[in-house]
Amino acid sequence: IRRPPRSTPSNSSAASDVYKRQVMGVGIVALALFGLWFIFWVWILVSPSTPANKLSGWPGWPVACTSHGCISSATWNKHSLAMEGFAQLTDTDRPTKADSLTTLVRQQLVKDNLSGRLITKKDAKRYREEVLKINSEDAIKEGFGLTIDEYDKLVIIPLLEQEALLEQLKMGSRNELFTALAKKHKVFILLRSLGWDKEKAQVLGVE
C-alpha cells in the first residue's frame, strides 16, 4: 500500500506567513512609537510652562485646536519668542504665554473663515518691502529672532488675512471680528493651565 505524500507548505503559503510576520512587526513598532509620542504629548500639555519645555520645539505637539486645524507647541514657542523680542525692542510690557496663544488662536480662526484668493508669500514680501520698508534679515533676526520667511509666515501673512476678512465681512475693527468668530466657532485649548473665553476671544489662565 502506497502512503500518501506528506503535505508540505507551498512557496506562496510560506511567503504569506513571512509577510504577515513583517506586517505584525511593523504594527507593533508603530504602536510603540505612537504610545511614546502620546506620553511626551501629555507631558508637554501638563507642563507648567509648555513653551519652555525642551520638547516643545519639536513639531507635532498640538496645544490648541479649532474645527479646521491645530496650533503646535513649536509654533507657539516661536511666536512667543518673537512677541517677547518685539516687546523688548519697543520697550513695552512683556507678553504672557497666554497672550501669544491668544494671537495664534485668533489667526487660526481668521484662516478658517477666509474665502476667496489666499494670501501668498509674494503678497507678504511685497507688503513687507513696499509698506513696512523692511528688507534686512539681520534687523528681523535681531528684533524678533526670526528669519525673513518665518517673519512673513507668522506676522505678515496673518495681518493681511485679517485685513482681507475684515473687508469680506464688512467689519470695522479686529476686536469685533475676533469676538464674532469666537462666538461662532469652537476652540479647544488642550493645556491644563489655560482656557478659552469666547466672549473676549482670549486665552486665559485657569486657577
PDB file of C-alpha atoms in Angstrom:
ATOM      1  CA  ILE A   1       0.000   0.000   0.000  1.00  0.00           C
ATOM      2  CA  ARG A   2       1.484   3.311  -1.000  1.00  0.00           C
ATOM      3  CA  ARG A   3       1.453   6.030   1.582  1.00  0.00           C
ATOM      4  CA  PRO A   4       0.064   9.415   0.500  1.00  0.00           C
ATOM      5  CA  PRO A   5       2.785  12.033   0.131  1.00  0.00           C
ATOM      6  CA  ARG A   6       3.284  14.338   3.061  1.00  0.00           C
ATOM      7  CA  SER A   7       1.766  17.762   2.585  1.00  0.00           C
ATOM      8  CA  THR A   8       4.391  20.479   2.514  1.00  0.00           C
ATOM      9  CA  PRO A   9       3.669  24.201   2.608  1.00  0.00           C
ATOM     10  CA  SER A  10       3.758  25.775  -0.773  1.00  0.00           C
ATOM     11  CA  ASN A  11       6.067  28.662  -1.607  1.00  0.00           C
ATOM     12  CA  SER A  12       3.117  31.037  -1.706  1.00  0.00           C
ATOM     13  CA  SER A  13       1.960  29.937   1.777  1.00  0.00           C
ATOM     14  CA  ALA A  14       5.438  30.431   3.236  1.00  0.00           C
ATOM     15  CA  ALA A  15       5.720  33.850   1.630  1.00  0.00           C
ATOM     16  CA  SER A  16       2.327  34.748   3.060  1.00  0.00           C
ATOM     17  CA  ASP A  17       3.464  33.779   6.569  1.00  0.00           C
ATOM     18  CA  VAL A  18       6.604  35.904   6.222  1.00  0.00           C
ATOM     19  CA  TYR A  19       4.534  38.863   5.011  1.00  0.00           C
ATOM     20  CA  LYS A  20       2.124  38.502   7.951  1.00  0.00           C
ATOM     21  CA  ARG A  21       5.015  38.472  10.439  1.00  0.00           C
ATOM     22  CA  GLN A  22       6.511  41.560   8.814  1.00  0.00           C
ATOM     23  CA  VAL A  23       3.196  43.415   8.941  1.00  0.00           C
ATOM     24  CA  MET A  24       2.721  42.424  12.577  1.00  0.00           C
ATOM     25  CA  GLY A  25       6.231  43.630  13.419  1.00  0.00           C
ATOM     26  CA  VAL A  26       5.673  46.983  11.714  1.00  0.00           C
ATOM     27  CA  GLY A  27       2.348  47.358  13.523  1.00  0.00           C
ATOM     28  CA  ILE A  28       3.946  46.715  16.918  1.00  0.00           C
ATOM     29  CA  VAL A  29       6.704  49.251  16.243  1.00  0.00           C
ATOM     30  CA  ALA A  30       4.166  51.845  15.035  1.00  0.00           C
ATOM     31  CA  LEU A  31       2.013  51.277  18.122  1.00  0.00           C
ATOM     32  CA  ALA A  32       5.031  51.656  20.403  1.00  0.00           C
ATOM     33  CA  LEU A  33       6.075  54.890  18.692  1.00  0.00           C
ATOM     34  CA  PHE A  34       2.545  56.269  18.949  1.00  0.00           C
ATOM     35  CA  GLY A  35       2.456  55.381  22.655  1.00  0.00           C
ATOM     36  CA  LEU A  36       5.771  57.163  23.201  1.00  0.00           C
ATOM     37  CA  TRP A  37       4.540  60.192  21.246  1.00  0.00           C
ATOM     38  CA  PHE A  38       1.338  60.258  23.319  1.00  0.00           C
ATOM     39  CA  ILE A  39       3.265  60.132  26.618  1.00  0.00           C
ATOM     40  CA  PHE A  40       5.504  63.028  25.565  1.00  0.00           C
ATOM     41  CA  TRP A  41       2.468  64.979  24.353  1.00  0.00           C
ATOM     42  CA  VAL A  42       0.664  64.601  27.691  1.00  0.00           C
ATOM     43  CA  TRP A  43       3.858  65.621  29.486  1.00  0.00           C
ATOM     44  CA  ILE A  44       4.009  68.801  27.413  1.00  0.00           C
ATOM     45  CA  LEU A  45       0.315  69.588  27.984  1.00  0.00           C
ATOM     46  CA  VAL A  46       0.611  69.341  31.782  1.00  0.00           C
ATOM     47  CA  SER A  47       3.932  71.168  31.916  1.00  0.00           C
ATOM     48  CA  PRO A  48       3.625  74.408  33.938  1.00  0.00           C
ATOM     49  CA  SER A  49       5.494  76.284  31.201  1.00  0.00           C
ATOM     50  CA  THR A  50       4.906  74.473  27.930  1.00  0.00           C
ATOM     51  CA  PRO A  51       6.854  76.802  25.593  1.00  0.00           C
ATOM     52  CA  ALA A  52       9.895  76.477  27.871  1.00  0.00           C
ATOM     53  CA  ASN A  53       9.711  72.673  27.791  1.00  0.00           C
ATOM     54  CA  LYS A  54      12.688  71.268  25.888  1.00  0.00           C
ATOM     55  CA  LEU A  55      10.456  69.059  23.757  1.00  0.00           C
ATOM     56  CA  SER A  56       8.019  71.829  22.839  1.00  0.00           C
ATOM     57  CA  GLY A  57      10.252  72.934  19.976  1.00  0.00           C
ATOM     58  CA  TRP A  58       9.613  69.654  18.187  1.00  0.00           C
ATOM     59  CA  PRO A  59       6.800  69.711  15.627  1.00  0.00           C
ATOM     60  CA  GLY A  60       3.653  67.686  16.068  1.00  0.00           C
ATOM     61  CA  TRP A  61       2.521  68.605  19.581  1.00  0.00           C
ATOM     62  CA  PRO A  62      -0.964  70.216  19.311  1.00  0.00           C
ATOM     63  CA  VAL A  63      -1.771  72.648  22.142  1.00  0.00           C
ATOM     64  CA  ALA A  64      -4.939  74.311  20.795  1.00  0.00           C
ATOM     65  CA  CYS A  65      -7.397  73.430  18.025  1.00  0.00           C
ATOM     66  CA  THR A  66     -10.298  74.862  16.083  1.00  0.00           C
ATOM     67  CA  SER A  67     -12.652  72.819  13.941  1.00  0.00           C
ATOM     68  CA  HIS A  68     -10.302  73.220  10.961  1.00  0.00           C
ATOM     69  CA  GLY A  69      -6.811  72.962  12.375  1.00  0.00           C
ATOM     70  CA  CYS A  70      -4.447  72.910  15.335  1.00  0.00           C
ATOM     71  CA  ILE A  71      -1.629  75.044  16.713  1.00  0.00           C
ATOM     72  CA  SER A  72       1.558  73.192  17.602  1.00  0.00           C
ATOM     73  CA  SER A  73       3.793  73.810  20.589  1.00  0.00           C
ATOM     74  CA  ALA A  74       6.665  74.570  18.194  1.00  0.00           C
ATOM     75  CA  THR A  75       4.685  77.388  16.536  1.00  0.00           C
ATOM     76  CA  TRP A  76       3.608  78.699  19.946  1.00  0.00           C
ATOM     77  CA  ASN A  77       7.190  78.634  21.194  1.00  0.00           C
ATOM     78  CA  LYS A  78       8.496  80.508  18.155  1.00  0.00           C
ATOM     79  CA  HIS A  79       5.669  83.047  18.250  1.00  0.00           C
ATOM     80  CA  SER A  80       6.206  83.682  21.973  1.00  0.00           C
ATOM     81  CA  LEU A  81       9.888  84.421  21.399  1.00  0.00           C
ATOM     82  CA  ALA A  82       9.010  86.782  18.540  1.00  0.00           C
ATOM     83  CA  MET A  83       6.483  88.691  20.681  1.00  0.00           C
ATOM     84  CA  GLU A  84       8.970  88.953  23.531  1.00  0.00           C
ATOM     85  CA  GLY A  85      11.621  90.279  21.135  1.00  0.00           C
ATOM     86  CA  PHE A  86       9.204  92.890  19.775  1.00  0.00           C
ATOM     87  CA  ALA A  87       8.238  93.975  23.308  1.00  0.00           C
ATOM     88  CA  GLN A  88      11.880  94.390  24.217  1.00  0.00           C
ATOM     89  CA  LEU A  89      12.584  96.290  21.012  1.00  0.00           C
ATOM     90  CA  THR A  90       9.673  98.703  21.566  1.00  0.00           C
ATOM     91  CA  ASP A  91      10.105  98.890  25.352  1.00  0.00           C
ATOM     92  CA  THR A  92       6.552  97.674  26.025  1.00  0.00           C
ATOM     93  CA  ASP A  93       5.154  95.189  28.538  1.00  0.00           C
ATOM     94  CA  ARG A  94       6.353  91.657  28.055  1.00  0.00           C
ATOM     95  CA  PRO A  95       3.501  89.482  26.719  1.00  0.00           C
ATOM     96  CA  THR A  96       2.453  86.360  28.579  1.00  0.00           C
ATOM     97  CA  LYS A  97       2.336  82.897  27.035  1.00  0.00           C
ATOM     98  CA  ALA A  98      -1.464  83.186  27.099  1.00  0.00           C
ATOM     99  CA  ASP A  99      -1.211  86.419  25.075  1.00  0.00           C
ATOM    100  CA  SER A 100       0.876  84.655  22.449  1.00  0.00           C
ATOM    101  CA  LEU A 101      -1.506  81.705  22.226  1.00  0.00           C
ATOM    102  CA  THR A 102      -4.460  84.116  22.010  1.00  0.00           C
ATOM    103  CA  THR A 103      -2.884  85.694  18.942  1.00  0.00           C
ATOM    104  CA  LEU A 104      -2.316  82.315  17.301  1.00  0.00           C
ATOM    105  CA  VAL A 105      -5.865  81.085  18.005  1.00  0.00           C
ATOM    106  CA  ARG A 106      -7.315  84.280  16.563  1.00  0.00           C
ATOM    107  CA  GLN A 107      -5.131  83.889  13.485  1.00  0.00           C
ATOM    108  CA  GLN A 108      -6.339  80.307  13.058  1.00  0.00           C
ATOM    109  CA  LEU A 109      -9.978  81.410  13.310  1.00  0.00           C
ATOM    110  CA  VAL A 110      -9.369  84.034  10.643  1.00  0.00           C
ATOM    111  CA  LYS A 111      -7.681  81.490   8.373  1.00  0.00           C
ATOM    112  CA  ASP A 112     -10.589  79.065   8.876  1.00  0.00           C
ATOM    113  CA  ASN A 113     -13.125  81.655   7.721  1.00  0.00           C
ATOM    114  CA  LEU A 114     -11.265  83.419   4.929  1.00  0.00           C
ATOM    115  CA  SER A 115     -12.615  82.648   1.470  1.00  0.00           C
ATOM    116  CA  GLY A 116     -11.508  83.726  -1.951  1.00  0.00           C
ATOM    117  CA  ARG A 117      -7.903  84.266  -3.003  1.00  0.00           C
ATOM    118  CA  LEU A 118      -5.359  83.086  -0.449  1.00  0.00           C
ATOM    119  CA  ILE A 119      -2.626  85.377   0.828  1.00  0.00           C
ATOM    120  CA  THR A 120       0.681  84.192  -0.638  1.00  0.00           C
ATOM    121  CA  LYS A 121       4.348  84.605   0.249  1.00  0.00           C
ATOM    122  CA  LYS A 122       4.642  87.073  -2.631  1.00  0.00           C
ATOM    123  CA  ASP A 123       1.896  89.213  -1.092  1.00  0.00           C
ATOM    124  CA  ALA A 124       3.716  89.152   2.241  1.00  0.00           C
ATOM    125  CA  LYS A 125       7.060  90.056   0.683  1.00  0.00           C
ATOM    126  CA  ARG A 126       5.507  92.934  -1.271  1.00  0.00           C
ATOM    127  CA  TYR A 127       3.797  94.329   1.838  1.00  0.00           C
ATOM    128  CA  ARG A 128       6.935  93.994   3.955  1.00  0.00           C
ATOM    129  CA  GLU A 129       9.178  95.683   1.415  1.00  0.00           C
ATOM    130  CA  GLU A 130       6.833  98.342  -0.005  1.00  0.00           C
ATOM    131  CA  VAL A 131       4.714  99.249   3.019  1.00  0.00           C
ATOM    132  CA  LEU A 132       6.825  98.394   6.067  1.00  0.00           C
ATOM    133  CA  LYS A 133      10.126  99.099   4.282  1.00  0.00           C
ATOM    134  CA  ILE A 134      11.741  96.059   5.899  1.00  0.00           C
ATOM    135  CA  ASN A 135      14.343  94.362   3.726  1.00  0.00           C
ATOM    136  CA  SER A 136      17.096  93.398   6.139  1.00  0.00           C
ATOM    137  CA  GLU A 137      17.029  89.874   7.533  1.00  0.00           C
ATOM    138  CA  ASP A 138      19.587  90.928  10.154  1.00  0.00           C
ATOM    139  CA  ALA A 139      17.155  93.523  11.539  1.00  0.00           C
ATOM    140  CA  ILE A 140      14.359  90.951  11.735  1.00  0.00           C
ATOM    141  CA  LYS A 141      16.664  88.403  13.340  1.00  0.00           C
ATOM    142  CA  GLU A 142      17.848  90.919  15.921  1.00  0.00           C
ATOM    143  CA  GLY A 143      14.381  92.264  16.738  1.00  0.00           C
ATOM    144  CA  PHE A 144      12.264  89.121  16.540  1.00  0.00           C
ATOM    145  CA  GLY A 145      14.630  86.175  16.452  1.00  0.00           C
ATOM    146  CA  LEU A 146      13.066  85.076  13.150  1.00  0.00           C
ATOM    147  CA  THR A 147      14.212  84.593   9.595  1.00  0.00           C
ATOM    148  CA  ILE A 148      12.501  86.629   6.878  1.00  0.00           C
ATOM    149  CA  ASP A 149      10.436  83.602   5.827  1.00  0.00           C
ATOM    150  CA  GLU A 150       9.331  82.996   9.427  1.00  0.00           C
ATOM    151  CA  TYR A 151       8.509  86.687   9.880  1.00  0.00           C
ATOM    152  CA  ASP A 152       6.373  86.694   6.747  1.00  0.00           C
ATOM    153  CA  LYS A 153       4.610  83.482   7.801  1.00  0.00           C
ATOM    154  CA  LEU A 154       3.994  84.372  11.473  1.00  0.00           C
ATOM    155  CA  VAL A 155       3.447  88.130  11.221  1.00  0.00           C
ATOM    156  CA  ILE A 156       2.761  89.498   7.742  1.00  0.00           C
ATOM    157  CA  ILE A 157       0.501  86.797   6.260  1.00  0.00           C
ATOM    158  CA  PRO A 158      -1.814  86.700   9.339  1.00  0.00           C
ATOM    159  CA  LEU A 159      -2.002  90.502   9.265  1.00  0.00           C
ATOM    160  CA  LEU A 160      -3.027  90.519   5.598  1.00  0.00           C
ATOM    161  CA  GLU A 161      -5.516  87.702   6.203  1.00  0.00           C
ATOM    162  CA  GLN A 162      -7.164  89.746   8.963  1.00  0.00           C
ATOM    163  CA  GLU A 163      -7.424  92.764   6.676  1.00  0.00           C
ATOM    164  CA  ALA A 164      -8.945  90.611   3.930  1.00  0.00           C
ATOM    165  CA  LEU A 165     -11.526  89.055   6.273  1.00  0.00           C
ATOM    166  CA  LEU A 166     -12.446  92.448   7.745  1.00  0.00           C
ATOM    167  CA  GLU A 167     -13.198  93.640   4.232  1.00  0.00           C
ATOM    168  CA  GLN A 168     -15.003  90.401   3.344  1.00  0.00           C
ATOM    169  CA  LEU A 169     -17.323  90.577   6.399  1.00  0.00           C
ATOM    170  CA  LYS A 170     -17.638  94.386   6.350  1.00  0.00           C
ATOM    171  CA  MET A 171     -16.480  94.782   9.951  1.00  0.00           C
ATOM    172  CA  GLY A 172     -14.869  97.869  11.396  1.00  0.00           C
ATOM    173  CA  SER A 173     -12.347  96.559  13.918  1.00  0.00           C
ATOM    174  CA  ARG A 174     -10.271  93.490  14.672  1.00  0.00           C
ATOM    175  CA  ASN A 175     -11.757  93.110  18.147  1.00  0.00           C
ATOM    176  CA  GLU A 176     -15.239  92.972  16.619  1.00  0.00           C
ATOM    177  CA  LEU A 177     -14.006  90.378  14.141  1.00  0.00           C
ATOM    178  CA  PHE A 178     -12.316  88.172  16.739  1.00  0.00           C
ATOM    179  CA  THR A 179     -15.307  88.272  19.096  1.00  0.00           C
ATOM    180  CA  ALA A 180     -17.724  87.328  16.306  1.00  0.00           C
ATOM    181  CA  LEU A 181     -15.532  84.419  15.205  1.00  0.00           C
ATOM    182  CA  ALA A 182     -15.050  83.179  18.782  1.00  0.00           C
ATOM    183  CA  LYS A 183     -18.790  83.091  19.428  1.00  0.00           C
ATOM    184  CA  LYS A 184     -19.455  81.267  16.178  1.00  0.00           C
ATOM    185  CA  HIS A 185     -16.732  78.609  16.254  1.00  0.00           C
ATOM    186  CA  LYS A 186     -15.471  76.077  18.783  1.00  0.00           C
ATOM    187  CA  VAL A 187     -11.982  76.454  20.196  1.00  0.00           C
ATOM    188  CA  PHE A 188     -10.279  73.739  22.243  1.00  0.00           C
ATOM    189  CA  ILE A 189      -7.337  74.650  24.487  1.00  0.00           C
ATOM    190  CA  LEU A 190      -5.619  71.372  25.314  1.00  0.00           C
ATOM    191  CA  LEU A 191      -3.374  72.710  28.071  1.00  0.00           C
ATOM    192  CA  ARG A 192      -4.470  72.070  31.643  1.00  0.00           C
ATOM    193  CA  SER A 193      -3.375  75.510  32.849  1.00  0.00           C
ATOM    194  CA  LEU A 194      -5.175  77.569  30.177  1.00  0.00           C
ATOM    195  CA  GLY A 195      -8.761  78.043  28.984  1.00  0.00           C
ATOM    196  CA  TRP A 196     -10.684  79.861  26.249  1.00  0.00           C
ATOM    197  CA  ASP A 197     -13.022  82.808  26.879  1.00  0.00           C
ATOM    198  CA  LYS A 198     -15.239  83.018  23.801  1.00  0.00           C
ATOM    199  CA  GLU A 199     -16.805  86.296  24.955  1.00  0.00           C
ATOM    200  CA  LYS A 200     -13.409  88.006  24.806  1.00  0.00           C
ATOM    201  CA  ALA A 201     -11.832  85.730  22.185  1.00  0.00           C
ATOM    202  CA  GLN A 202      -8.946  85.297  24.586  1.00  0.00           C
ATOM    203  CA  VAL A 203      -6.840  82.587  26.191  1.00  0.00           C
ATOM    204  CA  LEU A 204      -6.904  82.915  29.974  1.00  0.00           C
ATOM    205  CA  GLY A 205      -5.084  81.253  32.829  1.00  0.00           C
ATOM    206  CA  VAL A 206      -7.064  78.711  34.834  1.00  0.00           C
ATOM    207  CA  GLU A 207      -6.751  78.657  38.609  1.00  0.00           C
TER     208      GLU A 207
END
